[in-house]
Structure formats: C-alpha cells, structure tokens
PDB file of C-alpha atoms and ligand atoms in Angstrom:
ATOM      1  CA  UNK F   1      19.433  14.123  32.787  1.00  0.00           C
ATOM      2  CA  UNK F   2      17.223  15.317  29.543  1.00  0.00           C
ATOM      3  CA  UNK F   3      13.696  14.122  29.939  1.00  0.00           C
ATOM      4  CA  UNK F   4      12.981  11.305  28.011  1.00  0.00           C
ATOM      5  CA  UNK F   5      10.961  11.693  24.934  1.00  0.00           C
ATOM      6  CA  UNK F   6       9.035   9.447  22.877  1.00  0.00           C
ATOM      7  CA  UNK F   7       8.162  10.992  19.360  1.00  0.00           C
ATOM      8  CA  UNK F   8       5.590  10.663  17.263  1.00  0.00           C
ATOM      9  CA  UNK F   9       1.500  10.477  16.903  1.00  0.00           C
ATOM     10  CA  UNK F  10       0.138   8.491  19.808  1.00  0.00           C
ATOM     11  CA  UNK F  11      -2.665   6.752  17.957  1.00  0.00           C
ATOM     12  CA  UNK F  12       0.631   5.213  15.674  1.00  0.00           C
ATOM     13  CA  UNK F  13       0.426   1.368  17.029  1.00  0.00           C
ATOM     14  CA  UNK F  14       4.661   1.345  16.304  1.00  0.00           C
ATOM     15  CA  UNK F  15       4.743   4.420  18.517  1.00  0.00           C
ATOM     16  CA  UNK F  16       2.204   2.510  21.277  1.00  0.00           C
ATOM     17  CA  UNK F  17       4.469  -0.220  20.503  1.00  0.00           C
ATOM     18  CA  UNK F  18       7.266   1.574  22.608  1.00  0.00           C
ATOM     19  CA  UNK F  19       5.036   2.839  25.179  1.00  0.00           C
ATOM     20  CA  UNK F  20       3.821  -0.327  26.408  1.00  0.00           C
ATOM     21  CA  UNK F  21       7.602  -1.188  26.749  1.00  0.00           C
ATOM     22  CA  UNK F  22       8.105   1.935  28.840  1.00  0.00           C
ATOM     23  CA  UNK F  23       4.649   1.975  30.618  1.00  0.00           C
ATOM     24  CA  UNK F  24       5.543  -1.846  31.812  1.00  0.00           C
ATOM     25  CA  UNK F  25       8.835  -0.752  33.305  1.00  0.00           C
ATOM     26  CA  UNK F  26       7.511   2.411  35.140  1.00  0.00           C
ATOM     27  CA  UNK F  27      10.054   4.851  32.811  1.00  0.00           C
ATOM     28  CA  UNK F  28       8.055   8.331  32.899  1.00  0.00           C
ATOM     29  CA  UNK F  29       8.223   9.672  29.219  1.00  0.00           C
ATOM     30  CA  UNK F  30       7.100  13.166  27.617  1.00  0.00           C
ATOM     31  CA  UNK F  31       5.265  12.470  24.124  1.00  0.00           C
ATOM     32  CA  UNK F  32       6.270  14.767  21.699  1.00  0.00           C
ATOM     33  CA  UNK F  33       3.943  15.260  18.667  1.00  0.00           C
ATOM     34  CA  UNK F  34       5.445  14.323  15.119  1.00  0.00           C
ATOM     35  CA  UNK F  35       2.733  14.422  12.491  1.00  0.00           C
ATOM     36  CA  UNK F  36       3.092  12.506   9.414  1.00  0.00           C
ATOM     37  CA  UNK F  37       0.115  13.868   7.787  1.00  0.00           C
ATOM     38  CA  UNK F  38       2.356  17.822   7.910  1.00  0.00           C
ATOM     39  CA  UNK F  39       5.318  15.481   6.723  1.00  0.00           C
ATOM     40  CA  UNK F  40       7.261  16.851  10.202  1.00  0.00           C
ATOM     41  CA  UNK F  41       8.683  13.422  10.068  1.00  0.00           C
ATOM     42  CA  UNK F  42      10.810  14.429   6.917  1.00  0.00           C
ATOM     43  CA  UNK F  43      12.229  17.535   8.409  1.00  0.00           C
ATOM     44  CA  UNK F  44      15.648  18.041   9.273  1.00  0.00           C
ATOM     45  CA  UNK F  45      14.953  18.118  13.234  1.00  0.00           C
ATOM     46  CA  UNK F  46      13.079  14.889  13.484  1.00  0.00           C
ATOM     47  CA  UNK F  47      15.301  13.480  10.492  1.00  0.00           C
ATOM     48  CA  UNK F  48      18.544  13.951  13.016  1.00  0.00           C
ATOM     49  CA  UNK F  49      16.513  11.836  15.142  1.00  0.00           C
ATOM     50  CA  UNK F  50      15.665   8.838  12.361  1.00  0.00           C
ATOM     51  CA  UNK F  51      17.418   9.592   9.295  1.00  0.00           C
ATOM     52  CA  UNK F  52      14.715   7.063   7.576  1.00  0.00           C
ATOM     53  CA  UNK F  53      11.959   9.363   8.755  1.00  0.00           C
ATOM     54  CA  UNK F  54       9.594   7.268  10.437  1.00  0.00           C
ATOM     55  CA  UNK F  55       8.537   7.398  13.415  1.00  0.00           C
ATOM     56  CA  UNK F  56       8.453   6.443  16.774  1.00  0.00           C
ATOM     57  CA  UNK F  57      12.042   7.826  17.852  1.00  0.00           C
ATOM     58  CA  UNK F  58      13.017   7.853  21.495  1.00  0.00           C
ATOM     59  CA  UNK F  59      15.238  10.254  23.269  1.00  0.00           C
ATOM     60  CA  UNK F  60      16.814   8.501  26.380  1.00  0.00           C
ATOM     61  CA  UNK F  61      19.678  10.810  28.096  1.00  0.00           C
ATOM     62  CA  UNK F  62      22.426  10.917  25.748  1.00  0.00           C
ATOM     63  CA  UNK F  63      21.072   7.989  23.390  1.00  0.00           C
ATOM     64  CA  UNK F  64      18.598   8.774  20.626  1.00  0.00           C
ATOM     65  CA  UNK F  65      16.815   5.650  18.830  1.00  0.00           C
ATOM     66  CA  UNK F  66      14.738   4.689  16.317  1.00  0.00           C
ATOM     67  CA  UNK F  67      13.152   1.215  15.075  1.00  0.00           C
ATOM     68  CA  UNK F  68      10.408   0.944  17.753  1.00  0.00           C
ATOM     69  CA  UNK F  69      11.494  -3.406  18.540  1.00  0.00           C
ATOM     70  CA  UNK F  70      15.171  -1.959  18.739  1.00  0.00           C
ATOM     71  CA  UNK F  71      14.003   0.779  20.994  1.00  0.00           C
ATOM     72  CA  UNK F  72      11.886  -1.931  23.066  1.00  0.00           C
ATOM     73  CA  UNK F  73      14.861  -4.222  23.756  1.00  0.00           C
ATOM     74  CA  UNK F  74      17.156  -1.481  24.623  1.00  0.00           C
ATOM     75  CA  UNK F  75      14.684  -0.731  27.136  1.00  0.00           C
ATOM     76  CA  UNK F  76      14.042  -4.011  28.454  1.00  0.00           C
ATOM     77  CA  UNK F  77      18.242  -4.435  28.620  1.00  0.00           C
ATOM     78  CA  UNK F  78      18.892  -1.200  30.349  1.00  0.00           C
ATOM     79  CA  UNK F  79      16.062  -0.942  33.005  1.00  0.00           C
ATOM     80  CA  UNK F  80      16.545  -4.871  33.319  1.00  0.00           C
ATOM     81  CA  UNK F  81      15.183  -4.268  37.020  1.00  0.00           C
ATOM     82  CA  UNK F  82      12.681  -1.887  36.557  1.00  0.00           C
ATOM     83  CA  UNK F  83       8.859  -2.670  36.749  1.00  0.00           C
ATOM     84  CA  UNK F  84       8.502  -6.219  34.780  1.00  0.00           C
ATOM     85  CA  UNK F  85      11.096  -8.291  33.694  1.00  0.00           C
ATOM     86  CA  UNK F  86      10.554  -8.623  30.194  1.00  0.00           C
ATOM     87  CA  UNK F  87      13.910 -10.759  29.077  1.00  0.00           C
ATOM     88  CA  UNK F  88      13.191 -13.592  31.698  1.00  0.00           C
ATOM     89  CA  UNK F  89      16.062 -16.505  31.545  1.00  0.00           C
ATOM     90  CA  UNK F  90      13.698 -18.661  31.764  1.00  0.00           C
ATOM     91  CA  UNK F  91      12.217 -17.140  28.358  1.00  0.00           C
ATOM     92  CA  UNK F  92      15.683 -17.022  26.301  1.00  0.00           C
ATOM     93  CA  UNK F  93      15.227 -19.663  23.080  1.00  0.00           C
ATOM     94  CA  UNK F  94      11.412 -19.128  22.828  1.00  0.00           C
ATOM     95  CA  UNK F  95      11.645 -15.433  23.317  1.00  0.00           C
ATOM     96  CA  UNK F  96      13.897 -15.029  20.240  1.00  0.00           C
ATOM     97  CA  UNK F  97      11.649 -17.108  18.066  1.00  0.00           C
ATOM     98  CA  UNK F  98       8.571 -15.454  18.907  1.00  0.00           C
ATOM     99  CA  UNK F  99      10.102 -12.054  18.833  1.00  0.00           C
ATOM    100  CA  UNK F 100      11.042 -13.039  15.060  1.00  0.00           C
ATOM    101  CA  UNK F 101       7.505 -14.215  14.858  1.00  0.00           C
ATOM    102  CA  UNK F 102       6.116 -11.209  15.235  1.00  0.00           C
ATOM    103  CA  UNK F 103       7.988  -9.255  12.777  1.00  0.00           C
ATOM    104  CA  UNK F 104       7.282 -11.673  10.284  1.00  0.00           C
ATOM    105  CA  UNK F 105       4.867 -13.167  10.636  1.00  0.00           C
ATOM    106  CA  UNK F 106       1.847 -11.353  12.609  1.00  0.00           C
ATOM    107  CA  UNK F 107       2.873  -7.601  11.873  1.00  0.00           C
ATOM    108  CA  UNK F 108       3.349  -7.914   8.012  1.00  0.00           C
ATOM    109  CA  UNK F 109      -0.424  -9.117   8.494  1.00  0.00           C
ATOM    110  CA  UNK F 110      -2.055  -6.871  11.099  1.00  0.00           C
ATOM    111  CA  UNK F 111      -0.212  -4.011  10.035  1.00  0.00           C
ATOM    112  CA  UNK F 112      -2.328  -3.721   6.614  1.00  0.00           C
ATOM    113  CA  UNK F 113      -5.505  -4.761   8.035  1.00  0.00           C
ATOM    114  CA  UNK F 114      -5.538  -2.375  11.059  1.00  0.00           C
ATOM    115  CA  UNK F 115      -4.356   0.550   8.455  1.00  0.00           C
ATOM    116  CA  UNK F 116      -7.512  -0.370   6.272  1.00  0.00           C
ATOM    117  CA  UNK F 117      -9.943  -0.716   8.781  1.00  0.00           C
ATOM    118  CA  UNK F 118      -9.312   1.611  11.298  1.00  0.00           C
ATOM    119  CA  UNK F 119      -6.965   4.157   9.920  1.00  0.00           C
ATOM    120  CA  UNK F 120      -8.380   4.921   6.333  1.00  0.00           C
ATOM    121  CA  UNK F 121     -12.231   5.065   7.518  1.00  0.00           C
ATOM    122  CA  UNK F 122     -10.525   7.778  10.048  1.00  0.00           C
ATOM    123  CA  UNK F 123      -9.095   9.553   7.074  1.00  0.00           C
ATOM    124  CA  UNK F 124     -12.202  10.249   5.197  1.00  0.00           C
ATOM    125  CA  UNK F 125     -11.393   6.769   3.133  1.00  0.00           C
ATOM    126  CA  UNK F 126     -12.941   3.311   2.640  1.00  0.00           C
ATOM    127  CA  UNK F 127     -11.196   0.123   3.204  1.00  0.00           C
ATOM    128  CA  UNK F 128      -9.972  -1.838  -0.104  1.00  0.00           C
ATOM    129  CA  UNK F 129     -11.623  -5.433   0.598  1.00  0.00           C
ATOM    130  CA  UNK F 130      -9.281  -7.189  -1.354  1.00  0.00           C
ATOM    131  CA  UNK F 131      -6.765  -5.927   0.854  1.00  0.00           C
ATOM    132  CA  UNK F 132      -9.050  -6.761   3.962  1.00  0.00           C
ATOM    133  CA  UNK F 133      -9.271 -10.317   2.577  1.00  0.00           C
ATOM    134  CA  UNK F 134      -6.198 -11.004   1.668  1.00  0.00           C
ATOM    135  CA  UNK F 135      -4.503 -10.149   4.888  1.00  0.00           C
ATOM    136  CA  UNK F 136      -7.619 -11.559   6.997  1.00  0.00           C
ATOM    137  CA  UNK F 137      -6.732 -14.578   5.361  1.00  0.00           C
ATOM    138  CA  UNK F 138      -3.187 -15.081   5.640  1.00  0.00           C
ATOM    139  CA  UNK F 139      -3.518 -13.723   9.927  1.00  0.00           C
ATOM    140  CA  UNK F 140      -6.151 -16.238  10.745  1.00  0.00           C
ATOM    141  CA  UNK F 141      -3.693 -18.580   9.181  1.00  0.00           C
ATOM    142  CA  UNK F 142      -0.974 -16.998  11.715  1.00  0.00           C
ATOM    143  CA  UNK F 143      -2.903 -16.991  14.512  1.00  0.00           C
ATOM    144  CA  UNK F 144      -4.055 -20.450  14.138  1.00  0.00           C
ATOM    145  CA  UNK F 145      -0.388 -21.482  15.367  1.00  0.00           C
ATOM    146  CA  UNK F 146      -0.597 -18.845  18.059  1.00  0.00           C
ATOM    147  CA  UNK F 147      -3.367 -20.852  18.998  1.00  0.00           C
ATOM    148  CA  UNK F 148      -1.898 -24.050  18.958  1.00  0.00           C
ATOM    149  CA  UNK F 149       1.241 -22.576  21.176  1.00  0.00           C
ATOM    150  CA  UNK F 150      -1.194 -20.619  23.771  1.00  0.00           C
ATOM    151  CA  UNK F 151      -3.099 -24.175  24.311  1.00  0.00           C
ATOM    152  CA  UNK F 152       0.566 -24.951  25.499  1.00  0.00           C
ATOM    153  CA  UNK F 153       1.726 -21.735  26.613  1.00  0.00           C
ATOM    154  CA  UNK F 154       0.582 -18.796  29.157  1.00  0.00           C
ATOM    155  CA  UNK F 155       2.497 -16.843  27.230  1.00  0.00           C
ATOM    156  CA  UNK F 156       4.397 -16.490  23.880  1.00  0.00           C
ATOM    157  CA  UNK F 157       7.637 -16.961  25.898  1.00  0.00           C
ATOM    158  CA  UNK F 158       6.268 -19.792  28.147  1.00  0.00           C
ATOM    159  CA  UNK F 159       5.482 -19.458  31.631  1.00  0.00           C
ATOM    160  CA  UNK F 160       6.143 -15.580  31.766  1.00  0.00           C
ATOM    161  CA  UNK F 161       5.174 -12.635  30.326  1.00  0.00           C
ATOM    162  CA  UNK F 162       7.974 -10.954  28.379  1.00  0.00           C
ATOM    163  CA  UNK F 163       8.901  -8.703  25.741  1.00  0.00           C
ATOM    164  CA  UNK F 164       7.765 -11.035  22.811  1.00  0.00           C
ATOM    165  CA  UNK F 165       3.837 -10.586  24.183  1.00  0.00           C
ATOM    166  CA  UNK F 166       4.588  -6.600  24.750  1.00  0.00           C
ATOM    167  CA  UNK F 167       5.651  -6.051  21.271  1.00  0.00           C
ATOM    168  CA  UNK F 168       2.580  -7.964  20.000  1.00  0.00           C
ATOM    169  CA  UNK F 169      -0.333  -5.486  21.855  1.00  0.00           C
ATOM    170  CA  UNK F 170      -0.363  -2.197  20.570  1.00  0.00           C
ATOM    171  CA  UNK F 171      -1.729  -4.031  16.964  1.00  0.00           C
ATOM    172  CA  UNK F 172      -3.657  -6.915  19.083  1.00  0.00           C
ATOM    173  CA  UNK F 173      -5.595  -3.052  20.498  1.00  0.00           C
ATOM    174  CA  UNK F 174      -5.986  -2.257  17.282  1.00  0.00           C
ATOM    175  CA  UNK F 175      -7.232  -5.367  16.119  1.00  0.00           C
ATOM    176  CA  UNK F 176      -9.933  -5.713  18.805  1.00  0.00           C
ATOM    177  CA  UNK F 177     -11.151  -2.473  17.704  1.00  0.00           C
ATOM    178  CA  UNK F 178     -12.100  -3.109  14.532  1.00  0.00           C
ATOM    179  CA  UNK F 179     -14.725  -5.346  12.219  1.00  0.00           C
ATOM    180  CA  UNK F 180     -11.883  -8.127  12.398  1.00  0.00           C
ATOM    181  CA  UNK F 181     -11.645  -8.423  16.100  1.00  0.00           C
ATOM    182  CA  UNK F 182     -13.402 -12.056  15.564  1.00  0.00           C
ATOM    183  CA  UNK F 183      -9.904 -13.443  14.618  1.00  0.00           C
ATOM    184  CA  UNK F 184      -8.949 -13.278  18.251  1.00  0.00           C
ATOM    185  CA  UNK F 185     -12.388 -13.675  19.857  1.00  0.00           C
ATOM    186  CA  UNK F 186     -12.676 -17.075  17.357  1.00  0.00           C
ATOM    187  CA  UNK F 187      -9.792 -18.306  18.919  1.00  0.00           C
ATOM    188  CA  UNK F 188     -10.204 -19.365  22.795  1.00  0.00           C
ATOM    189  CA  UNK F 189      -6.470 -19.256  23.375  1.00  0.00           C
ATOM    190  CA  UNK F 190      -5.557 -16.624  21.573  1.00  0.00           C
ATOM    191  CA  UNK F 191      -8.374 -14.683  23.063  1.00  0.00           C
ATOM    192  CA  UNK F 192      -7.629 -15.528  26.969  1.00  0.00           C
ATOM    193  CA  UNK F 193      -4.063 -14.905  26.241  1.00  0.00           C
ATOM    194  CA  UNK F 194      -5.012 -10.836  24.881  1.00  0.00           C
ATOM    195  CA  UNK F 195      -7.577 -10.676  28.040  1.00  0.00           C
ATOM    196  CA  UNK F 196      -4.655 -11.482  30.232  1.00  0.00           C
ATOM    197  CA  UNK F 197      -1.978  -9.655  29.055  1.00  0.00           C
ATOM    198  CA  UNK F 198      -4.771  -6.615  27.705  1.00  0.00           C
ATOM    199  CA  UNK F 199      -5.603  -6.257  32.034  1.00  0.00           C
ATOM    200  CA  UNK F 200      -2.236  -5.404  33.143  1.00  0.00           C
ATOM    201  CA  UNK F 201      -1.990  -2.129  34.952  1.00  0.00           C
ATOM    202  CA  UNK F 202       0.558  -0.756  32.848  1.00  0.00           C
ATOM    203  CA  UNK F 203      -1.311  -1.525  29.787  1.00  0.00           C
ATOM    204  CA  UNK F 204      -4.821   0.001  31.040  1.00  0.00           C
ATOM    205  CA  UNK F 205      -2.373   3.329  31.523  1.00  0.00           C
ATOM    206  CA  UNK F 206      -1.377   2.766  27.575  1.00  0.00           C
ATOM    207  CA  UNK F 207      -4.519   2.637  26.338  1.00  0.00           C
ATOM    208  CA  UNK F 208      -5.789   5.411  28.399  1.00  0.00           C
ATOM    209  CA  UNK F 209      -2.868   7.772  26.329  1.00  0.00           C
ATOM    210  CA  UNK F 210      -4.365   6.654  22.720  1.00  0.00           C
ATOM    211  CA  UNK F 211      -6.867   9.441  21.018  1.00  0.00           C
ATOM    212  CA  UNK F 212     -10.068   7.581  19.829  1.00  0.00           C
ATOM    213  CA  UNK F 213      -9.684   9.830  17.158  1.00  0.00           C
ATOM    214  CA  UNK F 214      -6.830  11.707  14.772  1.00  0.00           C
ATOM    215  CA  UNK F 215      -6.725  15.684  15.181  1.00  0.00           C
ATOM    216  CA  UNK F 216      -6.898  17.753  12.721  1.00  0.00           C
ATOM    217  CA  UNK F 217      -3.462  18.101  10.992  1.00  0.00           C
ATOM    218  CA  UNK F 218      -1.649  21.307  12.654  1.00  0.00           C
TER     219      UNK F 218
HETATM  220  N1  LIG O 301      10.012  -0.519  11.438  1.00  0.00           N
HETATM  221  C1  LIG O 301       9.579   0.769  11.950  1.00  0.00           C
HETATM  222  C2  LIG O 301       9.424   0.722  13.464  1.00  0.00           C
HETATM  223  O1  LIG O 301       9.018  -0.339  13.960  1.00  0.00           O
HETATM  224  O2  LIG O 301       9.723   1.705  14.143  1.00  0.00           O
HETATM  225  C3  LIG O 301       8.280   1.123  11.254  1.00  0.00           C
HETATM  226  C4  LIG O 301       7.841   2.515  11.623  1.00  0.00           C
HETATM  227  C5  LIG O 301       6.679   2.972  10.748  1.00  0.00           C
HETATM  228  O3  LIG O 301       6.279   2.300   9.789  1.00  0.00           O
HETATM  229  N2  LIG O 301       6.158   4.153  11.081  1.00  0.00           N
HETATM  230  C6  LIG O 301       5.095   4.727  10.303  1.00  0.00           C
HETATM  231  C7  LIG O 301       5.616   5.958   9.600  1.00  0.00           C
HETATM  232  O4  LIG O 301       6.452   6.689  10.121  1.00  0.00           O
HETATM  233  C8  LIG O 301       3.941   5.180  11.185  1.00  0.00           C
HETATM  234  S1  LIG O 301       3.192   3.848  12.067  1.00  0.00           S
HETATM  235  N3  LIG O 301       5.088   6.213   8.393  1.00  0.00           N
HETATM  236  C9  LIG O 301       5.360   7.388   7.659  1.00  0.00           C
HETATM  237  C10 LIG O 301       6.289   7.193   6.507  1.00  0.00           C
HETATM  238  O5  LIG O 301       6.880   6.097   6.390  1.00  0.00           O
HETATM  239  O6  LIG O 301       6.414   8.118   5.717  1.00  0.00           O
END
C-alpha cells in the first residue's frame, strides 16, 4: 500500500489538527510540505488533492481527503481499533454536540486570535487589537461553558477521551503559546482538562513535529 501522506505546513494548527488524530491511533504518516506562502496549495497537483485549495489533505491508500474534522473521523471510523478509541459508545449524543461545538463555536474564535498573535508577529506583522479583543471576548465567553461542562465532565464527551477533545488541541497548543493563554489558565477546569489531555504520549510526539518557527518560503 502507498505510504500515507499528510500534506501541508506542520506549524498549520488544521494540519496538527489531523496529526493528533493519527498520532493517537499509532498510524505512521510521511508529512509532505505544501506552502501557502509559494501558493503550492493552488497548483494543479495539490489542487487534485483539495480542489478548494486548502490545506491539510491526507493520502490514505487509495482514498485522498480533505477537510481536516472529515479527515479526523474517517480516521477514527476506519482504525476503530487502533491506539485510542476515539468514537466511544459510551460518548455517542455528547460527542456529536461537542464536535459541533467546536466548529462553531471555539474555532471561529481561536482561529483569529491564534492567527493574530502568533502567526502575524511570525510574519514580520503586528497583531490588530481590535481583532485580539473582539475574539478574546467572545472565547472567554465560550469557554466559560466549557468550564461549566468540565466541572461536570473529565472530558468533552464525558467519562472518556474521544475525538471531540482531539479536534480541540492543536488550537488549545496554540493558545497556550501565546499572550492569551490566561483564558485557559483563568479557568481551573478548563485548564486541568488541557493538562490532561496536553500529557498524553501521543500528543507529546505531536508537539515534538511542530517548528517553533516558519522557514523561509522555498
Ligand atoms: N475547513 C478547513 C479544514 O479544516 O481543513 C480549513 C483549512 C484551512 O483554513 N487551511 C488554511 C489554508 O489552507 C491553513 S490553516 N489557508 C490558505 C488559503 O485558504 O488560501
């Protein structure tokens, strides 16, 4: 069978998105470079991959994908009994809402903030604050539920870890990294919860893949 391939830039937290998935099942993977800043993510080759050109895409045998929570739950699905279970039974109505919770509610949040704080300063640029505040603002608001459901809840799912809290820690990395980190820290919950689920073995392999810094573009 092809090697599998994950494409895109590793520091991209919707790439690292995918390779938690695959790091937590124990899937070996080769990473193969797609650098937005060249615009290699509009050419034809990687455009046969994800006609929207945007990456991650993966490469699994005969199946290429794109959409890094699609990707995720495919592999969850397939390599069911691989490494972690990450669609527990016991997980099934709360999994789907905090899956959904995620895309809608935390990433549409962290997503700008992380970009402004971490990602523009590594450009050359300077965060915008009113984008800084704005999306501070509305994710403490977020994560003030979070916190009300972790006081209740090990995990997002309940009593297991699962593919709702895997989706969640490539931007929670992020997060932690930057001047913002104090809307987990702020929240004892919230913060024990990332601690936990930040220690896992396959996640410590993750993080040890992700360049401090960008590369010069090609
Ligand atoms: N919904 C997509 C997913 O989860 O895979 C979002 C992917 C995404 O936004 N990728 C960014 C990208 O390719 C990099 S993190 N940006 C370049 C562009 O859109 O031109």
């Amino acid at each position: 069978m092809a090697p599998r391939k994950l494409y895109g830039m590793p520091l991209s937290p919707n790439v690292v998105r995918v390779a938690t998935v695959l790091n937590e099942k124990g899937l070996d993977f080769e990473s193969v470079p797609v650098d937005v800043r060249t615009g290699a993510h509009k050419q034809p080759e990687f455009l046969a991959l994800n006609p929207f050109g945007e990456i991650p895409a993966l490469e699994d045998g005969d199946e290429a994908l794109y959409e890094s929570r699609a990707i995720n739950r495919y592999i969850a699905s397939k390599y069911k009994s691989d490494g972690a279970d990450l669609l527990p039974a016991t997980a099934s109505a709360k999994l789907e809402v905090w899956l959904e919770v995620e895309s809608h509610h935390f990433y549409p949040n962290v997503s700008p903030l992380v970009f402004q704080l971490l990602f523009r300063p590594m450009m050359g640029g300077a965060p915008d604050p009113v984008v800084v505040d704005k999306h501070a603002h509305q994710l403490a608001k977020v994560l003030d539920v979070y916190e009300d459901h972790l006081a209740k809840n090990k995990y997002l799912a309940g009593d297991e870890f699962s593919l709702a809290d895997a989706n969640h820690m490539s931007y929670l990395f992020c997060l932690s990294q930057t001047t913002k980190a104090g809307l987990i820290d702020e929240r004892p919950h919230v913060k024990a919860w990332w601690e936990g689920i930040a220690a896992r073995p396959a996640f410590k392999k993750t993080v040890a893949a992700i360049p401090t810094h960008l590369p010069p573009p090609p």
